[in-house]
XYZ file of C-alpha atoms in Angstrom:
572
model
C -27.226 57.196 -15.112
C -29.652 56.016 -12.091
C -28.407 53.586 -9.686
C -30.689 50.911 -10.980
C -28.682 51.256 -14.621
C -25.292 51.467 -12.939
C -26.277 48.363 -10.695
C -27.350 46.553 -13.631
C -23.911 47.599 -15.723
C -21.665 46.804 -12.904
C -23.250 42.997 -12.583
C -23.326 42.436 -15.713
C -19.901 43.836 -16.198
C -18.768 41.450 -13.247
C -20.416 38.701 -14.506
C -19.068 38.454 -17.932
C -15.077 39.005 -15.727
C -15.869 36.241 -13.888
C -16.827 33.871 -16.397
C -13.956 34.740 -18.681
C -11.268 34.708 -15.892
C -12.866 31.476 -14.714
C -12.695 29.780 -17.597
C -9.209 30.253 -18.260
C -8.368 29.397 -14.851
C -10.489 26.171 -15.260
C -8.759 25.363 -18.632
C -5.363 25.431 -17.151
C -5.571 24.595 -13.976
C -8.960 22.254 -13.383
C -8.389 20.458 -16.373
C -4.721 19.924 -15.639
C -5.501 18.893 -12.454
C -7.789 16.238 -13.641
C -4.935 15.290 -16.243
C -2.326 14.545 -13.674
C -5.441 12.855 -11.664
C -5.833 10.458 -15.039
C -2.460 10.106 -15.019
C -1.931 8.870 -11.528
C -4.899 6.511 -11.940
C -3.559 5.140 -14.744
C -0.081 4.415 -13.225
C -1.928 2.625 -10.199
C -3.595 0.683 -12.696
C -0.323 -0.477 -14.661
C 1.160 -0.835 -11.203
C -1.265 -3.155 -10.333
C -0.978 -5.450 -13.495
C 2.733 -5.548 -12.917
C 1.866 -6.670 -8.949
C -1.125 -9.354 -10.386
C 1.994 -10.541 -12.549
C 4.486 -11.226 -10.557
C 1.767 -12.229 -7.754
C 1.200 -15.018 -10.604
C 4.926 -15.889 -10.760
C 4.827 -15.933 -6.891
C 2.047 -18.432 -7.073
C 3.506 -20.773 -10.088
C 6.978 -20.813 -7.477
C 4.697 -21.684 -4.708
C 3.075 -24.723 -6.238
C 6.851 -25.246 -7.825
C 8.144 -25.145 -4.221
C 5.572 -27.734 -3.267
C 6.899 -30.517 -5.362
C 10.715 -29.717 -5.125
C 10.760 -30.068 -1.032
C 9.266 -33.143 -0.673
C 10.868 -36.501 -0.059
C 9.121 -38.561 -2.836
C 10.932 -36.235 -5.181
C 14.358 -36.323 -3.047
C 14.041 -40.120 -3.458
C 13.835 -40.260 -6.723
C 16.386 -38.029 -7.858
C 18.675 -39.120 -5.697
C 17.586 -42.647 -6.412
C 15.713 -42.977 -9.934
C 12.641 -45.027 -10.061
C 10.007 -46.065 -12.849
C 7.333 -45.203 -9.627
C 7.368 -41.398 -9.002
C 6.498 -40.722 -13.061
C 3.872 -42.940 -13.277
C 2.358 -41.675 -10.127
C 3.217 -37.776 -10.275
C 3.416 -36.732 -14.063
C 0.111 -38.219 -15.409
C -1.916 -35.720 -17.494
C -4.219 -35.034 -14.016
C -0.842 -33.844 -12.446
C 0.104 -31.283 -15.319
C -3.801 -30.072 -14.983
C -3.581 -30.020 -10.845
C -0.079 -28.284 -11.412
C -1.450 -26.139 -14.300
C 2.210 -26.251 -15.860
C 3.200 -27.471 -19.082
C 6.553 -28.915 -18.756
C 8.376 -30.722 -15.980
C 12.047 -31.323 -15.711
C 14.572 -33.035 -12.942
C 18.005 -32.079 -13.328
C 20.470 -33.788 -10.965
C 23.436 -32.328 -9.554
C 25.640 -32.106 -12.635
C 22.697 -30.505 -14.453
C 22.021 -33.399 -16.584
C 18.179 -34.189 -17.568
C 16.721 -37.184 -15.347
C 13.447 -36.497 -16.112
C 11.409 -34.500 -18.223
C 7.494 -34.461 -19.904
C 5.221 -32.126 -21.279
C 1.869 -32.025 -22.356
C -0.904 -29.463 -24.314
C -3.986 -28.623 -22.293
C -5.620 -27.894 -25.552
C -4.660 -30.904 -27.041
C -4.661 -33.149 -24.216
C -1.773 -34.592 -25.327
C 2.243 -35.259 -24.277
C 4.410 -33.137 -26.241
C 8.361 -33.181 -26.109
C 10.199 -30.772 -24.378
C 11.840 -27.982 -27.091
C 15.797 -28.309 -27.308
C 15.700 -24.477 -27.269
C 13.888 -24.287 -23.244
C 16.952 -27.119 -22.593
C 19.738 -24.755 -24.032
C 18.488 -21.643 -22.015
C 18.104 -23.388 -19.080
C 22.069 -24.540 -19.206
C 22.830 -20.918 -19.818
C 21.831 -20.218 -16.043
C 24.557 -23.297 -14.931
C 24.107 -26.806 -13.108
C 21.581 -25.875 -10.394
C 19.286 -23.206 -11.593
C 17.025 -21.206 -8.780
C 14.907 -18.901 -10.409
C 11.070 -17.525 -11.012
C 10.662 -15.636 -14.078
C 9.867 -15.052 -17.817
C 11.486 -17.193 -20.731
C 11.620 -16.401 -23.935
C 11.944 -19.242 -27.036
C 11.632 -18.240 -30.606
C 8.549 -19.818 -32.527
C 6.812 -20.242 -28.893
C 4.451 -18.786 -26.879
C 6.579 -16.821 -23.772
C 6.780 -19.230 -20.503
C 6.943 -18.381 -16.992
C 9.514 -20.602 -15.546
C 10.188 -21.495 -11.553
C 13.440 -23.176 -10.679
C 14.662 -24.591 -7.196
C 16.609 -27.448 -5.387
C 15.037 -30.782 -5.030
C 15.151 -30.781 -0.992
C 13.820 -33.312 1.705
C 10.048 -32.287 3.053
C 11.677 -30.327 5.988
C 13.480 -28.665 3.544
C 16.510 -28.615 4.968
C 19.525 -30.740 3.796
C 21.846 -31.756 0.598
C 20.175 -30.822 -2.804
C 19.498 -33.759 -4.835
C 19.144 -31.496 -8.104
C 16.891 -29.309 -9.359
C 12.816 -29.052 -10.400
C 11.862 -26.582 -13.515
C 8.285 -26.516 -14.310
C 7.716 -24.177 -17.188
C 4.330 -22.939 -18.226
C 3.086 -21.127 -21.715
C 2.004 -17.704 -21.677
C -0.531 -17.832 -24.304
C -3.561 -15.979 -24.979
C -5.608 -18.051 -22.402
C -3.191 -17.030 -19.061
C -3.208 -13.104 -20.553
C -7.210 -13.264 -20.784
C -6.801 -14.910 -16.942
C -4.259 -11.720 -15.949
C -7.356 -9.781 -17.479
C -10.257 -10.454 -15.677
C -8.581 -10.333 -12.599
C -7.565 -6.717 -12.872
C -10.797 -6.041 -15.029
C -8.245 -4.264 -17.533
C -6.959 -4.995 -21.258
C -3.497 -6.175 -21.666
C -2.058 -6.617 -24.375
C 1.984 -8.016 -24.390
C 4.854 -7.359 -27.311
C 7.633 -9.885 -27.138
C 10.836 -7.389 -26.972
C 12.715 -10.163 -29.039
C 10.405 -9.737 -32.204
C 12.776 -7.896 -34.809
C 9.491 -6.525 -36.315
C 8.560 -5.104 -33.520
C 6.988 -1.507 -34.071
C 9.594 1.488 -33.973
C 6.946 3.373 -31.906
C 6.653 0.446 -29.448
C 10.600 -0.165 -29.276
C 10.671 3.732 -28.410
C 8.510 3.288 -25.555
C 10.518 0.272 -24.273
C 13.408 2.419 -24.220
C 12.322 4.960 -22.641
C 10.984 2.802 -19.468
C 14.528 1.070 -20.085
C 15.891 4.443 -18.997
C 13.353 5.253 -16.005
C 15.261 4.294 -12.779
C 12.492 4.481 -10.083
C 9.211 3.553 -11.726
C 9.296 1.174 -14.890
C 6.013 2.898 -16.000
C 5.208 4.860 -19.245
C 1.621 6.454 -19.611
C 0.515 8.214 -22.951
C -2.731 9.294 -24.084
C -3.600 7.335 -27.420
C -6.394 10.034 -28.112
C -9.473 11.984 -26.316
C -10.726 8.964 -25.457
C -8.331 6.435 -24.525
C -4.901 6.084 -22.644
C -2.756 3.579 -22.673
C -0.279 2.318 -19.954
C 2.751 1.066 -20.428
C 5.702 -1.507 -18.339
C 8.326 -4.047 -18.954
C 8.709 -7.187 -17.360
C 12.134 -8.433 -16.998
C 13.255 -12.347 -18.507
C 15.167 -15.164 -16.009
C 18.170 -13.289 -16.315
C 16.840 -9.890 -16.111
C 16.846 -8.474 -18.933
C 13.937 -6.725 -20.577
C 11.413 -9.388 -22.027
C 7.888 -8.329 -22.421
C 6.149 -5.251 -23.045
C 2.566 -4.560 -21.705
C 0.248 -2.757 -23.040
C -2.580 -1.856 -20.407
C -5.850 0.313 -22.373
C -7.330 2.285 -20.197
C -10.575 4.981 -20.849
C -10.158 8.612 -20.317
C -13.037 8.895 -17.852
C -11.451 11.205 -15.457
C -10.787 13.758 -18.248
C -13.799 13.349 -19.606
C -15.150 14.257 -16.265
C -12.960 17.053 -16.085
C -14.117 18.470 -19.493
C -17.907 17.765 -18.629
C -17.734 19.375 -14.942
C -15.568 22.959 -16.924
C -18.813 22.652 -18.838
C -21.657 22.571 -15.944
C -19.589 24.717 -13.660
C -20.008 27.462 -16.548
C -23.145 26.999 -17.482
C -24.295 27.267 -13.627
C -22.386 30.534 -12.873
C -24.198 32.086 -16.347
C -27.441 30.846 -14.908
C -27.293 32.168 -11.716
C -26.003 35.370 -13.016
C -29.008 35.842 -15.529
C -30.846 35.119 -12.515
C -29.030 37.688 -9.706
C -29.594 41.042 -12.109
C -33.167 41.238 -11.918
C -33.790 40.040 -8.333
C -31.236 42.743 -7.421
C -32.817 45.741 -9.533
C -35.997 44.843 -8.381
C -35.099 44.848 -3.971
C -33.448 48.289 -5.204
C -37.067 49.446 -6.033
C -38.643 48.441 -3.051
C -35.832 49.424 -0.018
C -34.165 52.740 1.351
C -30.704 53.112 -0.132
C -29.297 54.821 2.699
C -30.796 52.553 5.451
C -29.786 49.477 3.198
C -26.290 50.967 2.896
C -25.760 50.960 6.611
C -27.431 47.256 7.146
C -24.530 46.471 4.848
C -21.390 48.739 6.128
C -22.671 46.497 8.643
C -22.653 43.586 7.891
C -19.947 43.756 5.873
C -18.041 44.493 9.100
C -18.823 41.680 11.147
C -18.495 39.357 8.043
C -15.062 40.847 7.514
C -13.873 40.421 10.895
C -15.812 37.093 12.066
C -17.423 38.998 14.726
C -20.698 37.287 15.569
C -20.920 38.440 19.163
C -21.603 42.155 17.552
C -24.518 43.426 16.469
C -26.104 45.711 13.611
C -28.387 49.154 14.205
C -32.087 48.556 14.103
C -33.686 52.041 13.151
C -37.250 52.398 12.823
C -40.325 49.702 12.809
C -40.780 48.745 8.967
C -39.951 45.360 7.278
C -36.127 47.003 7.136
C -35.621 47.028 10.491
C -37.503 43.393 11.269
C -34.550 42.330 8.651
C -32.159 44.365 11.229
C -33.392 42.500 14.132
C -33.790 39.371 12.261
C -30.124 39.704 10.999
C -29.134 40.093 14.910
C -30.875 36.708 15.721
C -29.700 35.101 13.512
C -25.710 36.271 14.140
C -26.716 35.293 17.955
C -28.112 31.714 17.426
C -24.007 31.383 14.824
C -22.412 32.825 17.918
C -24.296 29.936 19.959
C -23.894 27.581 17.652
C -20.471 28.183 16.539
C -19.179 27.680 20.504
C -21.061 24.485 20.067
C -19.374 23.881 17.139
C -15.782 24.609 18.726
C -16.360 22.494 21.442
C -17.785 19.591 19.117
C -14.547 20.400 16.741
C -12.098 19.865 19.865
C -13.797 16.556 20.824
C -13.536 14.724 17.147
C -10.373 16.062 17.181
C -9.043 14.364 20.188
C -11.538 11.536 19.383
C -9.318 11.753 15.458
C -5.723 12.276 17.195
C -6.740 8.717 19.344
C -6.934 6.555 16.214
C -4.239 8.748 13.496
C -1.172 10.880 13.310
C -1.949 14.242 13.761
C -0.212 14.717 10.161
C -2.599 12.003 8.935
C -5.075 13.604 10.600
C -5.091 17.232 8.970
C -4.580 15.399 5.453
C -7.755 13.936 6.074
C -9.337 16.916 7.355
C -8.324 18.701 4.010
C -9.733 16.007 2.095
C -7.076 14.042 0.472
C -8.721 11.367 -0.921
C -5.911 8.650 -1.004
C -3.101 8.336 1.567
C -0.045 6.504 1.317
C 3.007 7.318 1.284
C 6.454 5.545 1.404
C 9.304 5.509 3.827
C 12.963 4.444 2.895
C 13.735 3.141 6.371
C 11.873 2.653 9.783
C 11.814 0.399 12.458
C 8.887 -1.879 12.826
C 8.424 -3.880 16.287
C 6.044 -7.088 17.364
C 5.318 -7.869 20.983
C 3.051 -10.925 22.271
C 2.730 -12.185 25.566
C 3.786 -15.584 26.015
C 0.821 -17.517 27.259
C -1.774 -15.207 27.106
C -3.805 -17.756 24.626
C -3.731 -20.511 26.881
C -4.558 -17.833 29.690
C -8.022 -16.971 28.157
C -9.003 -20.565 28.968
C -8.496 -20.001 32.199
C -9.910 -16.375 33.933
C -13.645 -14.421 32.693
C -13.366 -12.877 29.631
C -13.913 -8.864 31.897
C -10.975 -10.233 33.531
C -8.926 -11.218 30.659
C -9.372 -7.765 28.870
C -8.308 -5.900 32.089
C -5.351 -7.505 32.337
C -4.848 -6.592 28.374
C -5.610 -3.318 28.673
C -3.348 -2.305 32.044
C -0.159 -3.881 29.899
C -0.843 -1.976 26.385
C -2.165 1.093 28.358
C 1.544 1.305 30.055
C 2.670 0.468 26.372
C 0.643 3.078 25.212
C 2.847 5.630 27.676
C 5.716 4.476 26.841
C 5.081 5.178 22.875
C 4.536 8.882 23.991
C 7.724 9.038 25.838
C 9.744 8.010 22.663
C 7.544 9.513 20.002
C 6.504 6.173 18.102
C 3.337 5.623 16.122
C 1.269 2.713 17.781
C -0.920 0.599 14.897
C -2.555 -1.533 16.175
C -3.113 -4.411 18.577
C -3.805 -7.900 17.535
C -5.149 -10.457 20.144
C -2.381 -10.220 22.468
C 0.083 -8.859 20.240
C 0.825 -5.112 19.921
C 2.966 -3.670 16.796
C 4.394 -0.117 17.011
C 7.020 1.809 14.562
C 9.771 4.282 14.785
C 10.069 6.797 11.894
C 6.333 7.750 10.610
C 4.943 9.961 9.862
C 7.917 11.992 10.003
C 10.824 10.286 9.327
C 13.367 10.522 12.452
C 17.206 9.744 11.890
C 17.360 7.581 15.339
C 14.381 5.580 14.372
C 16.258 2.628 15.518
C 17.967 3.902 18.277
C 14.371 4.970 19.907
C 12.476 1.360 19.256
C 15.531 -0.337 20.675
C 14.914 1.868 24.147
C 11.122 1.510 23.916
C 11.632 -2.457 23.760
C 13.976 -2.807 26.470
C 11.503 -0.252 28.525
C 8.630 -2.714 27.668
C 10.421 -5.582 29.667
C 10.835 -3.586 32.557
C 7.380 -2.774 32.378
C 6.431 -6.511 32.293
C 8.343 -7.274 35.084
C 6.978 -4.102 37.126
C 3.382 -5.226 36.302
C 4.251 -8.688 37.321
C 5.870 -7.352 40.653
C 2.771 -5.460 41.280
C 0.441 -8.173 40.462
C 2.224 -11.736 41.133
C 1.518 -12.140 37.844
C 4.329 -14.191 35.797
C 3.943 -12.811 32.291
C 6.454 -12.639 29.453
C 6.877 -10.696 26.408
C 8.249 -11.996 23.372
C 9.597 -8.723 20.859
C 10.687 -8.724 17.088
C 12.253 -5.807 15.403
C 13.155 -5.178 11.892
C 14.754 -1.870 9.726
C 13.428 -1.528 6.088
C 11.612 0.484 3.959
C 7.285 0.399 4.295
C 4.456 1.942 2.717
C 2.289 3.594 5.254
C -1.771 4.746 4.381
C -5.133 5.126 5.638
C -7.304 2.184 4.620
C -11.273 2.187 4.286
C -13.446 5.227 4.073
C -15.440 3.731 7.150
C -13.481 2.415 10.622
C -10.768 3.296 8.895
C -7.266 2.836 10.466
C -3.869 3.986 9.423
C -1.696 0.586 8.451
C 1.788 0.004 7.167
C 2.115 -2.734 4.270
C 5.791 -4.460 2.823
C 8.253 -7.203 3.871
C 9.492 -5.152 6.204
C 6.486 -5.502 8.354
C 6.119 -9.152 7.819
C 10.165 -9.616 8.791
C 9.484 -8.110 11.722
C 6.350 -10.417 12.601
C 8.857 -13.269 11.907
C 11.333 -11.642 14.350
C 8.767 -12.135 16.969
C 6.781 -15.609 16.417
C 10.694 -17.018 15.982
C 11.827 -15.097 18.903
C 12.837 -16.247 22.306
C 10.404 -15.847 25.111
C 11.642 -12.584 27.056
C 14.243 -11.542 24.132
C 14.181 -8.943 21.929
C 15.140 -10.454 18.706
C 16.635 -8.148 15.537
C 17.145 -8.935 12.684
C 20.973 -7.972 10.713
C 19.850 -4.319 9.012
C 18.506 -3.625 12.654
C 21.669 -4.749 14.596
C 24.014 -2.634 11.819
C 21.868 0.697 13.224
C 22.329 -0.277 17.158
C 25.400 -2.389 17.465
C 27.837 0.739 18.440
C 24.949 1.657 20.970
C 23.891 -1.327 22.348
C 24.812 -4.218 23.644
C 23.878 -7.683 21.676
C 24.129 -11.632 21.750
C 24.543 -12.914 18.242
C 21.940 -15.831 18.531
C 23.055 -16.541 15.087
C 21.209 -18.168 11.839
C 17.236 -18.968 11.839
C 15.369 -20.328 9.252
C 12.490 -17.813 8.431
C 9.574 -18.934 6.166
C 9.449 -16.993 3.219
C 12.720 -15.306 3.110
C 15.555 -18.573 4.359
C 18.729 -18.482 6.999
C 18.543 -14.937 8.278
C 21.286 -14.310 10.596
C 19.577 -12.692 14.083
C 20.774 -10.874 17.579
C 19.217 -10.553 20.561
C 19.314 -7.102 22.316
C 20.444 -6.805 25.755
C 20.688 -3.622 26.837
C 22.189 -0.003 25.938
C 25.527 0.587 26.314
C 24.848 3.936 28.486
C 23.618 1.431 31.720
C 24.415 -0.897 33.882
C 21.144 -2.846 33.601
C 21.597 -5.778 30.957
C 18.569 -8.120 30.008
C 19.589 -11.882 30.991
C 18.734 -13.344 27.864
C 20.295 -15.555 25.808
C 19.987 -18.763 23.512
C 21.914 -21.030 25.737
């Protein structure tokens, strides 16, 4: 058998391999791949639903809150009055307040007050004895946000509070309920906001489907992610959660329909991917018998030993034997100009590489940094417990008024630069810088176990270095510093500009820790003080009032208990 025959044999003998051994690899591997992809999407997506819901409860208990803390209410529970009905439960209000039902309560949980009217019907309607009986199962002064469920009704999100002067701060007078149907109308809302279909199973039906009460079960049983995803068929998968009552207990099940388009995907780039590698494989055998007709085998066999060893050892600054003056050994000498303008252009490449590295390591993590390099498409990732700090410099707002602008940012940039140092020295991750407010965390990437320990010495570092810049300058700046311990969820946002962020109430805690803080204190907040308080020495400034979140009770850090040096700060 010529070499032109065994050629051909061996590529097509190759060729068919390949294909087979590829697509069994693709079957169980590419396709699986795209499977747990589909999967993942699909969780986000029922994830999200479950956020736009109880974003919508969050919303109903904000326009709830609105009308329980306000005086005009406090007067009339406290003090009765044919006034505040006529002028705050007309049919306008229930639209404005885009609730249903409205009840005052007063302190002994008795009904004072209570209408409701149909937006379809645009008409008063009584208040169901059933919603009155629930509500006494939850006692005299209810404060909840939630789901309700009455038999022969449509489910209602309900928001409960105390009935509190405007400042919101006093004696309860008794309690506001506004209760609101979840009919078809507030599901179709849900669904154009997440541009998904939902469809919900009251858990209380007796007739509910076995298949669906199987399901509900089974998410019962999930303790870290009440999420259930099953594909209906080849085309469609379906999502499921459950979404707990007023007193917690399972209530409604969604149903979230969702199209296989990843799979499909999947199935149709298996298909290509085959189709491509048989292609260019009908293609390779001829071109391949037909340069073995036209070239010397033995010269061609040493152009490729080689080749073959400078591609096998990455060794572009050799070169390969040029013998003779034919078109063979013009492809020898082109073959050496061309491995001498890689060898140029690959130093050029290194040194490019090393700049956008640095350039990369100046904005991200280095971990985030080689995730993105490999291509990993979405990055978050969660952290049970870090340490989150705010700094802004008291004045620095009205000092903008006053100096140039080149002036202004000089001064910015010599403080955060010698913040900047100082996050090196303790290993924290600096996000970003807002205004004149800088924000920094202990623990991420890589989770540390003194997380705490480390932002506590970087704040009390950052006053020194305030008071050495001011020394320097005869400048009289002041920092003011909030810290908070909780768990985050830390990503890369954008695909352009993008910037590594951290999202969750522990980040907005500790920006609450700082704009209530004390001008030169460091401010913590309880789970922060339980880390540091055999390490460091605190003043208990005692409770605040926080927006959002209540009392919290708060400390203000001094100094560590290893030195002499204590920060004079205090509430006094």
């Amino acid at each position: 058998m010529n070499l032109r025959n065994k050629t051909l044999l061996a590529i097509a003998s190759t060729l068919a391999g390949l294909l087979g051994v590829l697509h069994l690899v693709a079957s169980t591997i590419v396709l699986d791949g795209f499977t747990q992809l589909e999967k993942k999407e699909a969780e986000r997506n029922v994830e999200r639903v479950r956020g736009a819901f109880f974003n919508y409860l969050d919303e109903y208990k904000a326009i709830h809150y609105e009308r329980a803390v306000w005086d005009e209410t406090y007067a009339f529970i406290t003090n009765p009055n044919a006034q505040y009905p006529n002028r705050n439960l007309r049919p306008e209000d229930f639209h404005l307040l885009k609730t249903n039902f409205i009840l005052l309560l007063n302190l002994k949980g008795e009904l004072v007050l209570g209408k409701g009217y149909d937006f379809q019907d645009q008409k008063a309607i009584p208040i169901p004895p059933q919603l009155l009986q629930r509500l006494g199962e939850n006692g005299k002064n209810p404060n909840f946000q939630g789901i309700l469920l009455i038999p022969g009704s449509d489910p209602m999100a309900m928001a409960a509070g105390p009935v509190l002067p405007t400042e919101g701060k006093g004696t309860p007078g008794g309690t506001l309920i506004f209760a609101r149907y979840l009919d078809t109308g507030e599901i179709d809302r849900l669904e154009k906001l997440t541009h998904l279909s939902i469809t919900t199973y009251r858990l209380d039906n007796p007739q509910l489907d076995a298949k669906l009460q199987q399901i509900t079960n089974q998410i019962n049983r999930t303790v870290t992610q009440p999420i259930l995803v099953q594909a209906l068929n080849r085309e469609t998968m379906a999502g499921y959660t459950v979404l707990p009552d007023i007193h917690n207990q399972p209530a409604l099940l969604l149903q979230i329909d969702l199209p296989r388009e990843i799979y499909r995907q999947g199935q149709k780039s298996l298909g290509y991917l085959i189709v491509s590698i048989l292609g260019v494989g009908i293609l390779f055998i001829p071109l391949s018998l037909l340069l073995l007709e036209k070239i010397l085998l033995q010269r061609l066999s040493s152009l490729c030993v080689g080749v073959r060893h400078i591609t096998n050892f990455t060794q572009l600054s050799e070169r390969v034997s040029v013998m003779g003056e034919d078109e063979l050994s013009s492809l020898a000498v082109s073959i050496n100009t061309m491995l001498a303008a890689l060898e140029s252009k690959a130093h050029e490449c290194s040194l490019e590489r090393q700049k956008v590295d640095r350039l990369l390591l100046n904005i991200l993590p280095e971990q985030i940094a080689d995730r993105l390099k490999h291509e990993e498409q979405t990055i978050a990732d969660s952290f049970a417990e870090v340490t989150v700090l705010f700094a802004d410099i008291v004045g620095f707002t009205q000092l903008a008024t006053q100096i140039p602008p080149t002036e202004l940012v000089a001064l910015l940039n010599e403080i955060f630069s010698r913040f900047d140092l100082l996050a090196e020295k303790y290993n924290l991750e600096k996000i970003k810088t807002i205004g004149d407010a800088y924000m920094i965390v202990s623990g991420i990437p890589i989770p540390r176990p003194d997380h705490a320990q480390a932002m506590a010495d970087m704040a009390l570092e950052m006053q020194q270095t305030i008071g050495q810049f001011n020394a320097e300058t005869g400048s009289s700046f002041n920092i003011r510093i909030g810290i908070h311990t909780g768990p985050v969820v830390a990503g890369v946002i954008g695909i352009k500009k993008f910037i590594y962020d951290l999202w969750g109430d522990t980040v907005n805690i500790a920006s609450r820790m700082e704009s209530h803080g004390l001008p030169g204190c460091i401010q913590v907040t309880e789970a922060t003080y339980q880390q540091l308080k055999h390490q460091y020495l605190f003043e208990k400034r005692g409770n605040i009032h926080v927006k959002g979140k209540g009392e919290m009770t708060v400390y203000l850090l001094q100094a560590s208990i290893k030195t002499d040096q204590v920060q004079l700060c205090s509430t006094q």
